[in-house]
mmCIF file with all atom_site columns, C-alpha atoms in Angstrom:
data_model
loop_
_atom_site.group_PDB
_atom_site.id
_atom_site.type_symbol
_atom_site.label_atom_id
_atom_site.label_alt_id
_atom_site.label_comp_id
_atom_site.label_asym_id
_atom_site.label_entity_id
_atom_site.label_seq_id
_atom_site.pdbx_PDB_ins_code
_atom_site.Cartn_x
_atom_site.Cartn_y
_atom_site.Cartn_z
_atom_site.occupancy
_atom_site.B_iso_or_equiv
_atom_site.pdbx_formal_charge
_atom_site.auth_seq_id
_atom_site.auth_comp_id
_atom_site.auth_asym_id
_atom_site.auth_atom_id
_atom_site.pdbx_PDB_model_num
ATOM 1  C CA . UNK A 1 1  ? -0.005  0.010  0.005  1.00 0.00 ? 1  UNK A CA 1
ATOM 2  C CA . UNK A 1 2  ? 1.462   3.344  -1.059 1.00 0.00 ? 2  UNK A CA 1
ATOM 3  C CA . UNK A 1 3  ? 2.281   5.659  1.856  1.00 0.00 ? 3  UNK A CA 1
ATOM 4  C CA . UNK A 1 4  ? 1.743   2.908  4.376  1.00 0.00 ? 4  UNK A CA 1
ATOM 5  C CA . UNK A 1 5  ? 5.371   1.974  5.056  1.00 0.00 ? 5  UNK A CA 1
ATOM 6  C CA . UNK A 1 6  ? 6.526   2.915  8.554  1.00 0.00 ? 6  UNK A CA 1
ATOM 7  C CA . UNK A 1 7  ? 9.996   1.602  9.048  1.00 0.00 ? 7  UNK A CA 1
ATOM 8  C CA . UNK A 1 8  ? 13.542  1.935  7.770  1.00 0.00 ? 8  UNK A CA 1
ATOM 9  C CA . UNK A 1 9  ? 12.326  2.475  4.167  1.00 0.00 ? 9  UNK A CA 1
ATOM 10 C CA . UNK A 1 10 ? 10.055  5.309  5.294  1.00 0.00 ? 10 UNK A CA 1
ATOM 11 C CA . UNK A 1 11 ? 12.889  6.902  7.247  1.00 0.00 ? 11 UNK A CA 1
ATOM 12 C CA . UNK A 1 12 ? 15.244  6.556  4.313  1.00 0.00 ? 12 UNK A CA 1
ATOM 13 C CA . UNK A 1 13 ? 12.737  8.251  2.001  1.00 0.00 ? 13 UNK A CA 1
ATOM 14 C CA . UNK A 1 14 ? 12.171  11.005 4.573  1.00 0.00 ? 14 UNK A CA 1
ATOM 15 C CA . UNK A 1 15 ? 15.917  11.558 4.919  1.00 0.00 ? 15 UNK A CA 1
ATOM 16 C CA . UNK A 1 16 ? 16.386  11.700 1.138  1.00 0.00 ? 16 UNK A CA 1
ATOM 17 C CA . UNK A 1 17 ? 13.571  14.207 0.756  1.00 0.00 ? 17 UNK A CA 1
ATOM 18 C CA . UNK A 1 18 ? 14.834  16.368 3.614  1.00 0.00 ? 18 UNK A CA 1
ATOM 19 C CA . UNK A 1 19 ? 18.389  16.559 2.247  1.00 0.00 ? 19 UNK A CA 1
ATOM 20 C CA . UNK A 1 20 ? 17.188  17.129 -1.335 1.00 0.00 ? 20 UNK A CA 1
ATOM 21 C CA . UNK A 1 21 ? 14.925  20.024 -0.321 1.00 0.00 ? 21 UNK A CA 1
ATOM 22 C CA . UNK A 1 22 ? 17.025  21.815 2.275  1.00 0.00 ? 22 UNK A CA 1
ATOM 23 C CA . UNK A 1 23 ? 19.003  24.776 0.990  1.00 0.00 ? 23 UNK A CA 1
ATOM 24 C CA . UNK A 1 24 ? 21.624  26.667 2.933  1.00 0.00 ? 24 UNK A CA 1
ATOM 25 C CA . UNK A 1 25 ? 20.819  30.338 3.365  1.00 0.00 ? 25 UNK A CA 1
ATOM 26 C CA . UNK A 1 26 ? 23.369  33.020 4.094  1.00 0.00 ? 26 UNK A CA 1
ATOM 27 C CA . UNK A 1 27 ? 22.239  33.202 7.675  1.00 0.00 ? 27 UNK A CA 1
ATOM 28 C CA . UNK A 1 28 ? 20.438  30.625 9.741  1.00 0.00 ? 28 UNK A CA 1
ATOM 29 C CA . UNK A 1 29 ? 19.760  26.971 9.213  1.00 0.00 ? 29 UNK A CA 1
ATOM 30 C CA . UNK A 1 30 ? 18.988  25.310 5.883  1.00 0.00 ? 30 UNK A CA 1
ATOM 31 C CA . UNK A 1 31 ? 15.340  25.337 4.832  1.00 0.00 ? 31 UNK A CA 1
ATOM 32 C CA . UNK A 1 32 ? 13.214  24.371 1.900  1.00 0.00 ? 32 UNK A CA 1
ATOM 33 C CA . UNK A 1 33 ? 12.736  27.229 -0.595 1.00 0.00 ? 33 UNK A CA 1
ATOM 34 C CA . UNK A 1 34 ? 8.920   26.953 -0.556 1.00 0.00 ? 34 UNK A CA 1
ATOM 35 C CA . UNK A 1 35 ? 8.706   27.241 3.246  1.00 0.00 ? 35 UNK A CA 1
ATOM 36 C CA . UNK A 1 36 ? 8.075   30.976 3.411  1.00 0.00 ? 36 UNK A CA 1
ATOM 37 C CA . UNK A 1 37 ? 5.469   30.936 6.167  1.00 0.00 ? 37 UNK A CA 1
ATOM 38 C CA . UNK A 1 38 ? 6.432   30.300 9.771  1.00 0.00 ? 38 UNK A CA 1
ATOM 39 C CA . UNK A 1 39 ? 4.007   29.336 12.506 1.00 0.00 ? 39 UNK A CA 1
ATOM 40 C CA . UNK A 1 40 ? 4.203   27.930 15.979 1.00 0.00 ? 40 UNK A CA 1
ATOM 41 C CA . UNK A 1 41 ? 2.786   24.430 16.208 1.00 0.00 ? 41 UNK A CA 1
ATOM 42 C CA . UNK A 1 42 ? 2.066   23.101 19.685 1.00 0.00 ? 42 UNK A CA 1
ATOM 43 C CA . UNK A 1 43 ? 3.328   19.596 20.368 1.00 0.00 ? 43 UNK A CA 1
ATOM 44 C CA . UNK A 1 44 ? 3.346   17.172 23.225 1.00 0.00 ? 44 UNK A CA 1
ATOM 45 C CA . UNK A 1 45 ? 6.782   16.883 24.793 1.00 0.00 ? 45 UNK A CA 1
ATOM 46 C CA . UNK A 1 46 ? 7.038   13.171 23.921 1.00 0.00 ? 46 UNK A CA 1
ATOM 47 C CA . UNK A 1 47 ? 6.289   13.934 20.287 1.00 0.00 ? 47 UNK A CA 1
ATOM 48 C CA . UNK A 1 48 ? 9.013   16.593 20.208 1.00 0.00 ? 48 UNK A CA 1
ATOM 49 C CA . UNK A 1 49 ? 11.464  14.051 21.650 1.00 0.00 ? 49 UNK A CA 1
ATOM 50 C CA . UNK A 1 50 ? 10.511  11.626 18.869 1.00 0.00 ? 50 UNK A CA 1
ATOM 51 C CA . UNK A 1 51 ? 11.067  14.340 16.283 1.00 0.00 ? 51 UNK A CA 1
ATOM 52 C CA . UNK A 1 52 ? 14.451  15.132 17.810 1.00 0.00 ? 52 UNK A CA 1
ATOM 53 C CA . UNK A 1 53 ? 15.489  11.482 17.593 1.00 0.00 ? 53 UNK A CA 1
ATOM 54 C CA . UNK A 1 54 ? 14.339  11.168 13.964 1.00 0.00 ? 54 UNK A CA 1
ATOM 55 C CA . UNK A 1 55 ? 16.085  14.422 13.075 1.00 0.00 ? 55 UNK A CA 1
ATOM 56 C CA . UNK A 1 56 ? 19.346  13.376 14.729 1.00 0.00 ? 56 UNK A CA 1
ATOM 57 C CA . UNK A 1 57 ? 19.271  10.064 12.879 1.00 0.00 ? 57 UNK A CA 1
ATOM 58 C CA . UNK A 1 58 ? 19.086  11.785 9.471  1.00 0.00 ? 58 UNK A CA 1
ATOM 59 C CA . UNK A 1 59 ? 20.942  15.023 10.219 1.00 0.00 ? 59 UNK A CA 1
ATOM 60 C CA . UNK A 1 60 ? 18.235  17.689 10.013 1.00 0.00 ? 60 UNK A CA 1
ATOM 61 C CA . UNK A 1 61 ? 16.290  19.889 12.384 1.00 0.00 ? 61 UNK A CA 1
ATOM 62 C CA . UNK A 1 62 ? 13.265  18.464 14.317 1.00 0.00 ? 62 UNK A CA 1
ATOM 63 C CA . UNK A 1 63 ? 11.009  21.232 13.043 1.00 0.00 ? 63 UNK A CA 1
ATOM 64 C CA . UNK A 1 64 ? 11.985  20.352 9.450  1.00 0.00 ? 64 UNK A CA 1
ATOM 65 C CA . UNK A 1 65 ? 10.949  16.739 10.047 1.00 0.00 ? 65 UNK A CA 1
ATOM 66 C CA . UNK A 1 66 ? 7.667   17.978 11.472 1.00 0.00 ? 66 UNK A CA 1
ATOM 67 C CA . UNK A 1 67 ? 7.064   20.124 8.379  1.00 0.00 ? 67 UNK A CA 1
ATOM 68 C CA . UNK A 1 68 ? 7.815   17.215 6.069  1.00 0.00 ? 68 UNK A CA 1
ATOM 69 C CA . UNK A 1 69 ? 5.467   14.906 7.995  1.00 0.00 ? 69 UNK A CA 1
ATOM 70 C CA . UNK A 1 70 ? 2.692   17.512 7.901  1.00 0.00 ? 70 UNK A CA 1
ATOM 71 C CA . UNK A 1 71 ? 3.171   17.979 4.161  1.00 0.00 ? 71 UNK A CA 1
ATOM 72 C CA . UNK A 1 72 ? 3.049   14.207 3.602  1.00 0.00 ? 72 UNK A CA 1
ATOM 73 C CA . UNK A 1 73 ? -0.074  13.902 5.740  1.00 0.00 ? 73 UNK A CA 1
ATOM 74 C CA . UNK A 1 74 ? -1.853  16.650 3.845  1.00 0.00 ? 74 UNK A CA 1
ATOM 75 C CA . UNK A 1 75 ? -0.851  15.100 0.507  1.00 0.00 ? 75 UNK A CA 1
ATOM 76 C CA . UNK A 1 76 ? -2.217  11.809 1.638  1.00 0.00 ? 76 UNK A CA 1
ATOM 77 C CA . UNK A 1 77 ? -5.509  13.448 2.591  1.00 0.00 ? 77 UNK A CA 1
ATOM 78 C CA . UNK A 1 78 ? -5.717  14.955 -0.918 1.00 0.00 ? 78 UNK A CA 1
ATOM 79 C CA . UNK A 1 79 ? -4.859  11.734 -2.718 1.00 0.00 ? 79 UNK A CA 1
ATOM 80 C CA . UNK A 1 80 ? -6.903  9.320  -0.600 1.00 0.00 ? 80 UNK A CA 1
ATOM 81 C CA . UNK A 1 81 ? -10.377 10.923 -0.535 1.00 0.00 ? 81 UNK A CA 1
ATOM 82 C CA . UNK A 1 82 ? -11.853 8.625  2.097  1.00 0.00 ? 82 UNK A CA 1
ATOM 83 C CA . UNK A 1 83 ? -9.209  9.900  4.569  1.00 0.00 ? 83 UNK A CA 1
ATOM 84 C CA . UNK A 1 84 ? -10.285 13.503 4.005  1.00 0.00 ? 84 UNK A CA 1
ATOM 85 C CA . UNK A 1 85 ? -13.976 13.006 4.815  1.00 0.00 ? 85 UNK A CA 1
ATOM 86 C CA . UNK A 1 86 ? -15.575 13.872 8.128  1.00 0.00 ? 86 UNK A CA 1
ATOM 87 C CA . UNK A 1 87 ? -18.116 11.886 10.073 1.00 0.00 ? 87 UNK A CA 1
ATOM 88 C CA . UNK A 1 88 ? -21.879 12.323 9.887  1.00 0.00 ? 88 UNK A CA 1
ATOM 89 C CA . UNK A 1 89 ? -21.876 15.073 12.511 1.00 0.00 ? 89 UNK A CA 1
ATOM 90 C CA . UNK A 1 90 ? -19.150 17.114 10.807 1.00 0.00 ? 90 UNK A CA 1
ATOM 91 C CA . UNK A 1 91 ? -16.469 16.119 13.292 1.00 0.00 ? 91 UNK A CA 1
#
């Protein structure tokens, strides 16, 4: 099933995408060119720790991993219509 892999292959793909998209700017950390909007996203501490571990394993910033995962999740909602529907009460 496409998009369903959650293991070393998924992490390898995520690492490749992160490194391919990150550009070094004159100042600050590398970022993807299309990421022009910055927002604060609240997270549980244990989720941030997971992001830090993932980021350390592939050599990028935890927030960059979070952004990539959000993008992949939104893309999946767009490409798998049944995932993007809400229940009968609109929740």
